[in-house]
C-alpha positions as semicolon CSV with decimal commas, in nm:
position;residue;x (nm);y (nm);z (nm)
1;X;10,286;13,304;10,201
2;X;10,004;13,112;10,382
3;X;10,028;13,145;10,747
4;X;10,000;12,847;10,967
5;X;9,912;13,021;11,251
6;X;9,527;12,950;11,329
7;X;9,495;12,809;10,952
8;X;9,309;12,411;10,889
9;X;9,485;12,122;10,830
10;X;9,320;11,905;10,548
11;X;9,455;11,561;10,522
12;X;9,375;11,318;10,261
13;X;9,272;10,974;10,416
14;X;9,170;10,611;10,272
15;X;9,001;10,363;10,466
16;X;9,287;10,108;10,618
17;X;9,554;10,280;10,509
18;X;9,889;10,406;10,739
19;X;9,763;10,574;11,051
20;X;10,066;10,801;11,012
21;X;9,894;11,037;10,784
22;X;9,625;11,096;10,998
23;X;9,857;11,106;11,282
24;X;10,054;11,373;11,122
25;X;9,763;11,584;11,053
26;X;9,626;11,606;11,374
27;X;9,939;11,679;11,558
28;X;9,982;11,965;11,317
29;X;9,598;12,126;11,383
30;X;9,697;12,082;11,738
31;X;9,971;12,292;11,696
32;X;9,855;12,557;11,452
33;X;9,546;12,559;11,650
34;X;9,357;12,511;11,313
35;X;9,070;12,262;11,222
36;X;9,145;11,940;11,110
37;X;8,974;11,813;10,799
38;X;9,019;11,466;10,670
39;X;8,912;11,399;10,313
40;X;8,834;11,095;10,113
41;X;8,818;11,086;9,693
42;X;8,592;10,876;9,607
43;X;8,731;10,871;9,223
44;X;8,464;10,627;9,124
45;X;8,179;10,929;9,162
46;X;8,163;11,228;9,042
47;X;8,060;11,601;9,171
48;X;7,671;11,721;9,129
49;X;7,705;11,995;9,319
50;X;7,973;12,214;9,560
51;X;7,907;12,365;9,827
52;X;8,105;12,665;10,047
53;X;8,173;12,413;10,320
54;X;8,400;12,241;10,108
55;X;8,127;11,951;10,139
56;X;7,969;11,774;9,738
57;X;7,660;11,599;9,642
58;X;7,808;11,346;9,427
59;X;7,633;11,064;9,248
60;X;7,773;10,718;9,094
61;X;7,976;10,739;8,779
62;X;7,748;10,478;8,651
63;X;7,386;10,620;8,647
64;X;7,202;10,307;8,669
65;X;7,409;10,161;8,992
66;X;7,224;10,171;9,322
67;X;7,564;10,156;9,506
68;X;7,555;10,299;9,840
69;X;7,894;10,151;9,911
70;X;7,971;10,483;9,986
71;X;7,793;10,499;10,279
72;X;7,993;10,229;10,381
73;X;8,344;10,354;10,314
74;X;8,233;10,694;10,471
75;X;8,148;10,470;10,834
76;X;8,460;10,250;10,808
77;X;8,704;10,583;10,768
78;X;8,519;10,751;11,024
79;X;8,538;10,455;11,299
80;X;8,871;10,376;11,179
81;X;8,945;10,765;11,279
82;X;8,721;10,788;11,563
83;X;8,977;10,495;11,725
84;X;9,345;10,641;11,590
85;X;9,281;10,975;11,734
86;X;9,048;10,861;12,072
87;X;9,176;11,070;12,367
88;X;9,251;11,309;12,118
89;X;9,189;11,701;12,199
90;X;9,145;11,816;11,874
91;X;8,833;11,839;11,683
92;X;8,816;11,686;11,300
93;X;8,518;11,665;11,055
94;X;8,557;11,420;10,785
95;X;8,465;11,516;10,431
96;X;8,315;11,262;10,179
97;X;8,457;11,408;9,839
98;X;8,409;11,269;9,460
99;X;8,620;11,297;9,153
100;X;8,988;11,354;9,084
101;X;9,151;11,392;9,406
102;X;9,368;11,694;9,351
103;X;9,082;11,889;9,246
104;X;8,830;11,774;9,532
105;X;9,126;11,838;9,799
106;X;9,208;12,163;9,657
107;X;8,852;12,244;9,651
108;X;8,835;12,200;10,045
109;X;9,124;12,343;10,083
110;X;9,041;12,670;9,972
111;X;8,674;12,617;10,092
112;X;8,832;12,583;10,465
113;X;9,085;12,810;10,383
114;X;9,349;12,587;10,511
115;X;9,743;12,624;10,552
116;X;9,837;12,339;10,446
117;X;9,745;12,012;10,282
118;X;9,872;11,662;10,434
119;X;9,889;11,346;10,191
120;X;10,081;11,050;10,210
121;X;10,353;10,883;9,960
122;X;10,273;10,576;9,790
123;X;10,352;10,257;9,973
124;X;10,590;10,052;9,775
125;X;10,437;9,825;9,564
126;X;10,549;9,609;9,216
127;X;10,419;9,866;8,993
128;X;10,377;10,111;9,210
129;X;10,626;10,381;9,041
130;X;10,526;10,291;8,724
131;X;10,115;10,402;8,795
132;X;10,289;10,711;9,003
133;X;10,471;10,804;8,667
134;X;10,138;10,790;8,451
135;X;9,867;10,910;8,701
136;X;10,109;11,156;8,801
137;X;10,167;11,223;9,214
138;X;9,908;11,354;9,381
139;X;10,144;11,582;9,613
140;X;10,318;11,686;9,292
141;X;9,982;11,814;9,098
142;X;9,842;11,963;9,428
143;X;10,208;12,140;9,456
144;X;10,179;12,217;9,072
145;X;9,817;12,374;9,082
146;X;9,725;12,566;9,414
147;X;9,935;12,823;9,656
148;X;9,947;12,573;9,982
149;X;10,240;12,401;10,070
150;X;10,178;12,020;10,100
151;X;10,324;11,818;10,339
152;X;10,418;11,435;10,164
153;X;10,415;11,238;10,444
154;X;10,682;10,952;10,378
155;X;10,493;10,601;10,439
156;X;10,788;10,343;10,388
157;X;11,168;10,372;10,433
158;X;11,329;10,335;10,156
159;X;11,678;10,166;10,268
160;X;11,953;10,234;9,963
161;X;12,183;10,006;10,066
162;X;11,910;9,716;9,997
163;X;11,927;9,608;9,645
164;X;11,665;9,801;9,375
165;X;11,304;9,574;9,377
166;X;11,358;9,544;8,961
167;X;11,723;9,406;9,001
């Protein structure tokens, strides 16, 4: 069992996506009393180097690209979090990670040695269950392939009375 008590809270983030994730995460470090870690996956690098922090060097998949878009994405999610949790008491550090996301989250995770890990569900979208079928869900292969519980934080409510999107 992984006690919550005192343990980190990583949560994966994206830039604009549902505040609730990030929402959720926080209340939960403020609660365990844990540090708060958000993480990106940047799936379009991949890892150089890891370090015991849980942070990566990480370079372009493409060798010759010059992209520091990166950069970019890294300032937007951290602004974008800066103003969702202003006011906020507890603490976060945002972690800039490359590769497939359930091995860069589980990577932190143990590197923080956190309780838990906090990802959101998959907005619906046409498609959407069809790419979650093939890629596979990412709370699914974390739950599959580390000891943490993960907390799937629902984005959408799904209304079963309404008629099916395919009918």
């Amino acid at each position: 069992m992984t006690p919550f008590a005192g343990g980190a809270v990583v949560a994966a983030v994206r830039p604009g996506a549902d505040p609730l994730v990030a929402l959720t995460a926080a209340d939960l470090a403020r609660l365990t009393g844990g540090a708060l870690y958000f993480a990106y996956v940047d799936e379009q690098r991949f890892v150089e180097r890891e370090f015991a922090d849980g942070t990566v060097q990480h370079s372009d998949l493409n060798p010759d690209a010059a992209d520091d878009g990166w950069r970019r994405r890294e300032a937007t999610i951290t602004a974008e979090l800066n103003a969702l949790l202003d006011g906020s008491a507890v603490p976060w550090q945002l972690r800039y990670l490359a590769g497939r996301p359930d091995r860069a989250l589980t990577h932190l995770a143990r590197a923080v040695d956190a309780a838990v890990l906090v990802v959101g569900t998959r907005a619906p979208e046409h498609g959407a269950k069809v790419r979650e079928f093939l890629d596979g869900a990412l709370a699914l292969k974390l739950a599959q392939h580390q000891h943490r519980p993960v907390l799937a934080v629902p984005l959408s409510v799904v209304d079963w009375k309404a008629p099916m999107p395919w009918a």
